PDB file of C-alpha atoms in Angstrom:
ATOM      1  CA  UNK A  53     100.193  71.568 112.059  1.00 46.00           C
ATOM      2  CA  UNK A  54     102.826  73.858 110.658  1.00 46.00           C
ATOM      3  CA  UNK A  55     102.386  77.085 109.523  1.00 42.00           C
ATOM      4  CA  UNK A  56     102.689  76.217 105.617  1.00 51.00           C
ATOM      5  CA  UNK A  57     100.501  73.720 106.618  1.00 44.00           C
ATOM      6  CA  UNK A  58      97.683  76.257 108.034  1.00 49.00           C
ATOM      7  CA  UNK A  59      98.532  78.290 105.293  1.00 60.00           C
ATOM      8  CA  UNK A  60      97.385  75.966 102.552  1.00 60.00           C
ATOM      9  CA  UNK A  61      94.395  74.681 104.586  1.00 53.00           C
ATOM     10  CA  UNK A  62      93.448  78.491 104.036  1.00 68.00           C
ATOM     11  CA  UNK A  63      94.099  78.794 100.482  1.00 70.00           C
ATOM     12  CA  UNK A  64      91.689  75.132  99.707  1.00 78.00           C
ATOM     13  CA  UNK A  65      89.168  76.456 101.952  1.00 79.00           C
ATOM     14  CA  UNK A  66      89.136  80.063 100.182  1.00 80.00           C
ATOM     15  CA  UNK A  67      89.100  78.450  96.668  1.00 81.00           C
ATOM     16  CA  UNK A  68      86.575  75.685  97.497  1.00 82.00           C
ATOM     17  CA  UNK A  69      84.074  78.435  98.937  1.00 86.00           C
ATOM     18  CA  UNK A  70      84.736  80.895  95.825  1.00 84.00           C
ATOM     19  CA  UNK A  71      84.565  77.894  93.374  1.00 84.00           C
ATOM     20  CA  UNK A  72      80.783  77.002  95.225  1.00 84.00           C
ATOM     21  CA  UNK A  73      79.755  80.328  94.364  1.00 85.00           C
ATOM     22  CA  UNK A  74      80.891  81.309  91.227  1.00 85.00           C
ATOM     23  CA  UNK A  75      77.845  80.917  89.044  1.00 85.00           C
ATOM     24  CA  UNK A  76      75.938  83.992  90.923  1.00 85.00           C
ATOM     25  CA  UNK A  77      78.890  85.652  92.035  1.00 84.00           C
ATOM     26  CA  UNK A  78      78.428  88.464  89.497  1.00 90.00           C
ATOM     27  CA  UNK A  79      74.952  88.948  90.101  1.00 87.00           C
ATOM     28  CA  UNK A  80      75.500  88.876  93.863  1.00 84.00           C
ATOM     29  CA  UNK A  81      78.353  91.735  93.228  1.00 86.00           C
ATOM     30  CA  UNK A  82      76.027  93.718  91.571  1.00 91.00           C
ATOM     31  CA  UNK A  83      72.640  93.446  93.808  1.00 86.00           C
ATOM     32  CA  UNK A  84      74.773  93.395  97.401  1.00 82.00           C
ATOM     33  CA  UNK A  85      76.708  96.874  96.542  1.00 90.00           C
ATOM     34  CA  UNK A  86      73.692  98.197  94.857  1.00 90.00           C
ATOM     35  CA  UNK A  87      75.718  98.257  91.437  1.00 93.00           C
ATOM     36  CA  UNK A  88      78.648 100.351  93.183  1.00 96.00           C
ATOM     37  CA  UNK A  89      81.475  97.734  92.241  1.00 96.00           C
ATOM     38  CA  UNK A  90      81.208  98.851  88.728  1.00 95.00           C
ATOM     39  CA  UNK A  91      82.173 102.163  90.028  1.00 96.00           C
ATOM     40  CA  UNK A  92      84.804 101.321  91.982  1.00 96.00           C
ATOM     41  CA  UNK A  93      86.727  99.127  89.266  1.00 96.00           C
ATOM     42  CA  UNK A  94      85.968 101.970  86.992  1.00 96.00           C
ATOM     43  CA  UNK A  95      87.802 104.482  89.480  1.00 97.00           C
ATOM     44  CA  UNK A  96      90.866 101.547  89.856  1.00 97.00           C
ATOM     45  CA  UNK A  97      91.544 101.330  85.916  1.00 96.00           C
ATOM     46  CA  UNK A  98      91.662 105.308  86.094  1.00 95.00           C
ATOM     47  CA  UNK A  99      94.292 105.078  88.551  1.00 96.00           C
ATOM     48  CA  UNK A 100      95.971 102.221  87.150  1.00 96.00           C
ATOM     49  CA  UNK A 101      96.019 104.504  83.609  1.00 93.00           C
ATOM     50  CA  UNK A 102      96.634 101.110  81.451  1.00 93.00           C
ATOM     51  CA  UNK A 103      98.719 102.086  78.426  1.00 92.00           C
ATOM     52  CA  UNK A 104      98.861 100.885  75.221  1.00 90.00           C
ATOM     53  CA  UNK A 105     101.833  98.527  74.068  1.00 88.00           C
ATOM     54  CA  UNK A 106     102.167  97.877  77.917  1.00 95.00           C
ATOM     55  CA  UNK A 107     101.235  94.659  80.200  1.00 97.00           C
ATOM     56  CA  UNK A 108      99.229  94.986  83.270  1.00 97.00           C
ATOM     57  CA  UNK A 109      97.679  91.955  85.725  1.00 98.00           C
ATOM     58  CA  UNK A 110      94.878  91.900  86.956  1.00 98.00           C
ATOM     59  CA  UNK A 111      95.908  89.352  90.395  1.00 98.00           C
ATOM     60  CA  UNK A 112      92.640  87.902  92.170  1.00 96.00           C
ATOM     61  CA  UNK A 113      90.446  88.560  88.522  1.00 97.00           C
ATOM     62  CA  UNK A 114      87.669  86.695  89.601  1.00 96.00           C
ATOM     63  CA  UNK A 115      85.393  86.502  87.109  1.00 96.00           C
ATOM     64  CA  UNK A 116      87.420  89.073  85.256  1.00 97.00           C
ATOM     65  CA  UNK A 117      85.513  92.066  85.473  1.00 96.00           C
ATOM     66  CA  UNK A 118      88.578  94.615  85.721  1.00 97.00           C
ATOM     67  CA  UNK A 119      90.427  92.845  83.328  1.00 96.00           C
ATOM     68  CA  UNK A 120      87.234  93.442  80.547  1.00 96.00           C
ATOM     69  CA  UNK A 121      87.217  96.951  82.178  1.00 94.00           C
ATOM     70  CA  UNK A 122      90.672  97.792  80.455  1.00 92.00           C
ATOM     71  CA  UNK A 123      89.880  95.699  77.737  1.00 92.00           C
ATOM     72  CA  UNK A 124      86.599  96.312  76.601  1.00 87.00           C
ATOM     73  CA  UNK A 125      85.208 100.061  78.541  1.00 80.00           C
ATOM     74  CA  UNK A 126      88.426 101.728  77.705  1.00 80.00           C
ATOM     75  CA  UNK A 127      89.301 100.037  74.637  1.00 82.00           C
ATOM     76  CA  UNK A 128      92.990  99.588  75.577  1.00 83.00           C
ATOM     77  CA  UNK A 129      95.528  97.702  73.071  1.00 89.00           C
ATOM     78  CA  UNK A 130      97.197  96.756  76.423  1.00 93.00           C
ATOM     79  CA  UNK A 131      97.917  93.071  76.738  1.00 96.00           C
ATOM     80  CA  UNK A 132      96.147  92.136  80.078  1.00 97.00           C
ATOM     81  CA  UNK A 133      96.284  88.902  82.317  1.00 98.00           C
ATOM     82  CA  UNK A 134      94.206  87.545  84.687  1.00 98.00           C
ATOM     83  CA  UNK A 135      95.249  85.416  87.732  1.00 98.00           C
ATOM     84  CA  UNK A 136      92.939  83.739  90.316  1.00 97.00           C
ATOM     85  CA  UNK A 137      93.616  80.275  92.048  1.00 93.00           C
ATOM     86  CA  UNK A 138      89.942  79.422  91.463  1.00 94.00           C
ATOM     87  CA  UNK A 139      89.446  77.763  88.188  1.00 95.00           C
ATOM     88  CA  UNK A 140      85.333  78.163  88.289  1.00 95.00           C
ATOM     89  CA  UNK A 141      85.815  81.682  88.654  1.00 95.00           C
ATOM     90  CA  UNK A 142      88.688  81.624  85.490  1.00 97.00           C
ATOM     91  CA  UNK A 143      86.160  79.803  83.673  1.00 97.00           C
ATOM     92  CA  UNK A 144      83.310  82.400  84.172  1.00 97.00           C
ATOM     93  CA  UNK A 145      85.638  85.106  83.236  1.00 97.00           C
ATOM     94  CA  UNK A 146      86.890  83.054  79.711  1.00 97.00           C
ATOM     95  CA  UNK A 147      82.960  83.092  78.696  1.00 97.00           C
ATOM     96  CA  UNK A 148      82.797  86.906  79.300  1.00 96.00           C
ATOM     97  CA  UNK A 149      85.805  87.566  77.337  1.00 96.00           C
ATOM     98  CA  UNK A 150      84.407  85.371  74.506  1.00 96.00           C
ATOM     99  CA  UNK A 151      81.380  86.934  74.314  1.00 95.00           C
ATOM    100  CA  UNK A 152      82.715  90.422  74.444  1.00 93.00           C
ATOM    101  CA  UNK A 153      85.352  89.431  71.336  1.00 93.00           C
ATOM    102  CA  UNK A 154      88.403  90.064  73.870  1.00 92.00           C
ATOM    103  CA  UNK A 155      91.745  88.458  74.127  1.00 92.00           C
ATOM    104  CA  UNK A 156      92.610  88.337  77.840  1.00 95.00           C
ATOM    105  CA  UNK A 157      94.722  85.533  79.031  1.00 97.00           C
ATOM    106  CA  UNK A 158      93.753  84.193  81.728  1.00 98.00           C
ATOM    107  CA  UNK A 159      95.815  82.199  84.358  1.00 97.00           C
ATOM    108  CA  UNK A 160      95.856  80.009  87.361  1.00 96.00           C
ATOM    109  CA  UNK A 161      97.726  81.203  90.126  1.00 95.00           C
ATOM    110  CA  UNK A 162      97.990  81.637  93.851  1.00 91.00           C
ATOM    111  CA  UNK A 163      99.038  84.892  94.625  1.00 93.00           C
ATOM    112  CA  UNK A 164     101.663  84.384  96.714  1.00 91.00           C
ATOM    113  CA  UNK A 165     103.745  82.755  94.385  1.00 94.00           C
ATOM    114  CA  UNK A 166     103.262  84.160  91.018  1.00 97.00           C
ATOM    115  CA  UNK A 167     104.172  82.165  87.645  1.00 97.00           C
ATOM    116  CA  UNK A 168     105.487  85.181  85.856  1.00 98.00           C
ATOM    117  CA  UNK A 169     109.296  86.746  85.649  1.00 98.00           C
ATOM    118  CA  UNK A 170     110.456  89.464  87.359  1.00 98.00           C
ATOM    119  CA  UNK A 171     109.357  92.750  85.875  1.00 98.00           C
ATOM    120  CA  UNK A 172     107.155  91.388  83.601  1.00 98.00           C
ATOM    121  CA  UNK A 173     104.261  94.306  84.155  1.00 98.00           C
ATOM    122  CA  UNK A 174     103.812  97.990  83.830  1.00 98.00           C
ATOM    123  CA  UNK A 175     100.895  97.419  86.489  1.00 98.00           C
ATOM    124  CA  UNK A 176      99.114  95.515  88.894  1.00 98.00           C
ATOM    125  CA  UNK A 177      95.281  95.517  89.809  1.00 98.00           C
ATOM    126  CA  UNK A 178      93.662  93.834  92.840  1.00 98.00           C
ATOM    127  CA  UNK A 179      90.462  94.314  93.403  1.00 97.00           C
ATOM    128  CA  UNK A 180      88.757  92.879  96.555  1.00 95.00           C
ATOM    129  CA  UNK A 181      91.041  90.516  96.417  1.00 94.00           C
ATOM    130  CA  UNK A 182      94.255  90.745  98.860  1.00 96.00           C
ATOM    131  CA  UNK A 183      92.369  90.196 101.995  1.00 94.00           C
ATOM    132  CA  UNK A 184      91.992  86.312 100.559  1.00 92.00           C
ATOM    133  CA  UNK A 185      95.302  85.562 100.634  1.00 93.00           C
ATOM    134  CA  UNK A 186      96.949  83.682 103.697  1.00 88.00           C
ATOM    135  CA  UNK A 187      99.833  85.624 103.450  1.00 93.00           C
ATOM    136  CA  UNK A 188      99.021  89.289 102.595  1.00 96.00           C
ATOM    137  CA  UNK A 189     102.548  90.139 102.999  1.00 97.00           C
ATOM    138  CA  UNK A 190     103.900  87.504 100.823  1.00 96.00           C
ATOM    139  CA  UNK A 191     101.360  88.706  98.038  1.00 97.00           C
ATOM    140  CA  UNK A 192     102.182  92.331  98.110  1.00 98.00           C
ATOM    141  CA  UNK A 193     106.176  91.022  97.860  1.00 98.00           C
ATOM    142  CA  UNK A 194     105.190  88.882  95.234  1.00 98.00           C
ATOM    143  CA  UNK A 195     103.376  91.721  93.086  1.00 99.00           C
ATOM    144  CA  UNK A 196     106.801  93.564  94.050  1.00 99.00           C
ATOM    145  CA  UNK A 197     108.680  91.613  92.215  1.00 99.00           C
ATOM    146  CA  UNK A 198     106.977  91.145  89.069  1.00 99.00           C
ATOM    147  CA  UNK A 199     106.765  95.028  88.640  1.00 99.00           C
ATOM    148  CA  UNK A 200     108.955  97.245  86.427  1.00 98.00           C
ATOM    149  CA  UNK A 201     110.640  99.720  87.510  1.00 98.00           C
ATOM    150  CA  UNK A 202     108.162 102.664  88.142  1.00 97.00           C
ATOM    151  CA  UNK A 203     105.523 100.198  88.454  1.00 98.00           C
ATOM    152  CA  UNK A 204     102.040 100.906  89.814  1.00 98.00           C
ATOM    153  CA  UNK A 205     100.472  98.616  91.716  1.00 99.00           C
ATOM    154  CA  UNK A 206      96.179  99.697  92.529  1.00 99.00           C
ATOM    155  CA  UNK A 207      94.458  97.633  95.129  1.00 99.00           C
ATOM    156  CA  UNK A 208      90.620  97.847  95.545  1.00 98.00           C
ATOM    157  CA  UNK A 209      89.335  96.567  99.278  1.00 97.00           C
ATOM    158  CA  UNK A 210      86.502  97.513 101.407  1.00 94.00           C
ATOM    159  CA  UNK A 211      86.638  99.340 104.832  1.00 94.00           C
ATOM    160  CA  UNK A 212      84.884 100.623 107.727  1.00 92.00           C
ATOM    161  CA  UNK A 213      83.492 104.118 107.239  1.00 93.00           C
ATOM    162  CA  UNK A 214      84.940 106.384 109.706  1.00 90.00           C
ATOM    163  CA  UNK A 215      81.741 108.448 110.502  1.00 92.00           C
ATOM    164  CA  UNK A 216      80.286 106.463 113.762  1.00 92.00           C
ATOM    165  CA  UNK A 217      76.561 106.214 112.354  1.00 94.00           C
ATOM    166  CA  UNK A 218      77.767 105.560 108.798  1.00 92.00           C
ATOM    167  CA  UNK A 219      80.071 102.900 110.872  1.00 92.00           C
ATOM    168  CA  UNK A 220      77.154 101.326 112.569  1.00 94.00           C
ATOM    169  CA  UNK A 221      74.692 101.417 109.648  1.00 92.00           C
ATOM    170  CA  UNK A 222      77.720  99.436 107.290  1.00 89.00           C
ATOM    171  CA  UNK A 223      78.279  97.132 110.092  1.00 89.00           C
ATOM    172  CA  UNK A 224      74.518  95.833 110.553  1.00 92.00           C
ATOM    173  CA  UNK A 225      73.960  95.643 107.237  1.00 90.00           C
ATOM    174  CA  UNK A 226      77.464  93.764 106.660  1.00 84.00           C
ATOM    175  CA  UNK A 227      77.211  91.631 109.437  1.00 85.00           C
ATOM    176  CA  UNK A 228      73.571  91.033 109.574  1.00 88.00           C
ATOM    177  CA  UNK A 229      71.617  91.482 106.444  1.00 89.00           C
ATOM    178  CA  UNK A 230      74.632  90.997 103.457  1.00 84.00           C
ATOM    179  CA  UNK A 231      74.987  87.582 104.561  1.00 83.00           C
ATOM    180  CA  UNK A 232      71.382  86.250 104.786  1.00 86.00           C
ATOM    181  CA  UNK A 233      70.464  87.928 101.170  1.00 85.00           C
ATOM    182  CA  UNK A 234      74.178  86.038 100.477  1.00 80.00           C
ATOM    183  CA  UNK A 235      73.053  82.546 101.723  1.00 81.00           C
ATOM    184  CA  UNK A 236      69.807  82.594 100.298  1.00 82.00           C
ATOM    185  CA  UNK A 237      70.457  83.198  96.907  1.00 79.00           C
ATOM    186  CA  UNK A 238      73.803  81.605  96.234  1.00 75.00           C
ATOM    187  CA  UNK A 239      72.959  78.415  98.849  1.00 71.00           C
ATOM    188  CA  UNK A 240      76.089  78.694 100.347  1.00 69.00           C
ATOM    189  CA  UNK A 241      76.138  80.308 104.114  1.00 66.00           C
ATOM    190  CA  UNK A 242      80.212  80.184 104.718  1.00 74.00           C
ATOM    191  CA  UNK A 243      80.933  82.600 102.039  1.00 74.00           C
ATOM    192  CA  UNK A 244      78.736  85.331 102.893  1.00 77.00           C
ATOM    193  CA  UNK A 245      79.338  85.159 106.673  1.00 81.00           C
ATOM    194  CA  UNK A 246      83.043  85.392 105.919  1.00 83.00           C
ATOM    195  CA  UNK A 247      83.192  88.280 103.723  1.00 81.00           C
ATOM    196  CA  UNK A 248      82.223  90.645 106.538  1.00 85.00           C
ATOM    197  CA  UNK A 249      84.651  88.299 108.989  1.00 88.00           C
ATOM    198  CA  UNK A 250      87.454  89.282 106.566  1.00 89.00           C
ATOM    199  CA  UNK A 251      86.463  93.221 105.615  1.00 89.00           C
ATOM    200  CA  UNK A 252      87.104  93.456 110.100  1.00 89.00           C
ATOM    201  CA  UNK A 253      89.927  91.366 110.247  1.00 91.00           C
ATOM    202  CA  UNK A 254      91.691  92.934 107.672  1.00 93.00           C
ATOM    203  CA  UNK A 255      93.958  96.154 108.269  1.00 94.00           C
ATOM    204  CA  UNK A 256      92.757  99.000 107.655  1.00 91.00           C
ATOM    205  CA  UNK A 257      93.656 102.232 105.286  1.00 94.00           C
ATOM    206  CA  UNK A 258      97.073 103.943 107.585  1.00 95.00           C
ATOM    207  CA  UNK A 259      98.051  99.936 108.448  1.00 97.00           C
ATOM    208  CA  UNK A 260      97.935  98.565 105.254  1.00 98.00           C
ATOM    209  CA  UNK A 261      99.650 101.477 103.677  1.00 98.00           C
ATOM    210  CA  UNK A 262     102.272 100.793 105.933  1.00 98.00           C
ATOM    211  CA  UNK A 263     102.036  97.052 104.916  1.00 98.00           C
ATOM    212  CA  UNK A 264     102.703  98.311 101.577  1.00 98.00           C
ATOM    213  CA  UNK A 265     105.571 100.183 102.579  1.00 98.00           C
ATOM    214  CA  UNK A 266     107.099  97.526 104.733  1.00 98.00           C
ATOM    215  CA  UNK A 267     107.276  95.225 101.235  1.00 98.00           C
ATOM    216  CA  UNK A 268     108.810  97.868  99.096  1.00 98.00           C
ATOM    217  CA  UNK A 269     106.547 100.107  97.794  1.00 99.00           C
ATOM    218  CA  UNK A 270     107.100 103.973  97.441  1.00 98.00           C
ATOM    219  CA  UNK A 271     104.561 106.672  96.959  1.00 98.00           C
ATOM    220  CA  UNK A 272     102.382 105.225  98.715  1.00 98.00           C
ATOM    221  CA  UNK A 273      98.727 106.549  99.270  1.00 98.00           C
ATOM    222  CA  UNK A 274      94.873 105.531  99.619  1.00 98.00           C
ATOM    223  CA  UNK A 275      91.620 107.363  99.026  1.00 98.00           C
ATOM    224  CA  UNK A 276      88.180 106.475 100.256  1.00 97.00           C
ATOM    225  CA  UNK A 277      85.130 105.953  97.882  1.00 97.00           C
ATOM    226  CA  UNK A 278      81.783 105.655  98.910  1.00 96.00           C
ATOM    227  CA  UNK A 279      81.794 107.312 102.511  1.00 94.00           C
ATOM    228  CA  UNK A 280      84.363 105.155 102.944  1.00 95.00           C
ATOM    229  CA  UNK A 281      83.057 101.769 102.505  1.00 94.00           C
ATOM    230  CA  UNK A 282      85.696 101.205 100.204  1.00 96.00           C
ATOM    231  CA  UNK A 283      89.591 101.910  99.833  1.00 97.00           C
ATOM    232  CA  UNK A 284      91.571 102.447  96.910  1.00 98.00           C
ATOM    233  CA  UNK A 285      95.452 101.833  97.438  1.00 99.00           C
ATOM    234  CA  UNK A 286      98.512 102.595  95.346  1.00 99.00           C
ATOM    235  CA  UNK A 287     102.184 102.407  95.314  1.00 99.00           C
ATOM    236  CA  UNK A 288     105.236 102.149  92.807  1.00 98.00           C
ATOM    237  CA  UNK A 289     108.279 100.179  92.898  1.00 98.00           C
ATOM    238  CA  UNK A 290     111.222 102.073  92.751  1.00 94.00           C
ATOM    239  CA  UNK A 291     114.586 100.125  91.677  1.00 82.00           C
TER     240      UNK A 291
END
């Protein structure tokens, strides 16, 4: 099997587990983080700063809950797009824009090869999304190039705390209780036993700044929310 092979075996098995789950994803967001991922999408659109008369993606939308965060919480005339290779989860999201009176378009695409021009956005959002993609690398060159100059690209992804009993505490209940509460409720064991396979396999803070760096990006920095549970990324493309 070749590697573009492998690499779209990924991608079907990542949208066929995320299309399984979709009808109590949100709910599952909200009970497994204890409501804390409305926080953190709060703090991305803050650091995204979404103007009006501007166009920012939201890449990996999901059910399109940072998209209706600009949208709807801040009231922004931005135009906004969402973009997720899993139509269920597109589908979710178009009923939540609906009901909240919104007009976000919403898209599908695979990350690592993006259906838009080049700089086409002020901004780009990701929110526990770029650990999904086969190519991470690809992704991050992808969201390079459909950046203006001066760009900002914001990336939302979890992480290991770096206090050892904090670490220990995060990692039983990530690796041990997160995934039964997971299987149980949304009848699906793979997808909750490979969130917490992904969040370790997936670089952390100082490497995937560098990442970042390696594809382009300038100013590049992170901060930790939560004790650390989660990291928020950013970077602009300089022409």
């Amino acid at each position: 099997m070749t590697l573009t092979d492998r690499t779209s075996l990924f991608a079907q098995q990542i949208e066929s587990m995320f299309g399984a789950i979709a009808p109590r994803y949100d709910f599952l967001n909200r009970l497994l983080s204890c409501g804390q991922d409305i926080y953190w999408r709060r703090k991305a659109v803050d650091l995204l700063e979404p103007e009006d008369d501007a166009c920012y993606l939201d890449l990996a939308t999901g059910t399109a809950d940072l998209a209706l965060e600009i949208k709807v919480r801040r009231k922004s005339r931005a135009r906004v797009i969402g973009a997720d290779f899993c139509h269920p989860m597109l589908q979710l999201g178009q009923v939540k824009a609906r009901k909240e009176s919104v007009d976000i378009a919403l898209v599908g695409a695979s990350g690592d090869a993006l259906p838009f021009a080049d700089a086409s956005f002020s901004g780009v959002a990701i929110a526990f999304g770029i650990r999904n993609f086969a190519e991470p690398e690809k992704g991050l060159s992808e969201i390079l190039r459909v950046l203006k100059d001066r760009g900002k690209l914001v990336v939302l992804e979890f992480s290991l705390p770096d206090h050892p009993f904090l670490k220990w505490a995060y990692q039983f209940y990530f690796v041990r209780v997160l995934p039964l509460i997971g299987r149980l409720i949304s009848r699906h064991g793979a997808a909750y036993s490979y969130l917490p396979e992904s969040v370790l396999r997936f670089p952390q803070r100082g490497r995937f700044v560098e990442m970042m760096e390696a594809q382009g990006f300038r100013e590049v920095a992170f901060r930790n929310l939560t004790f650390g549970i989660v990291s928020l990324y950013w970077g602009r493309k300089h022409v």
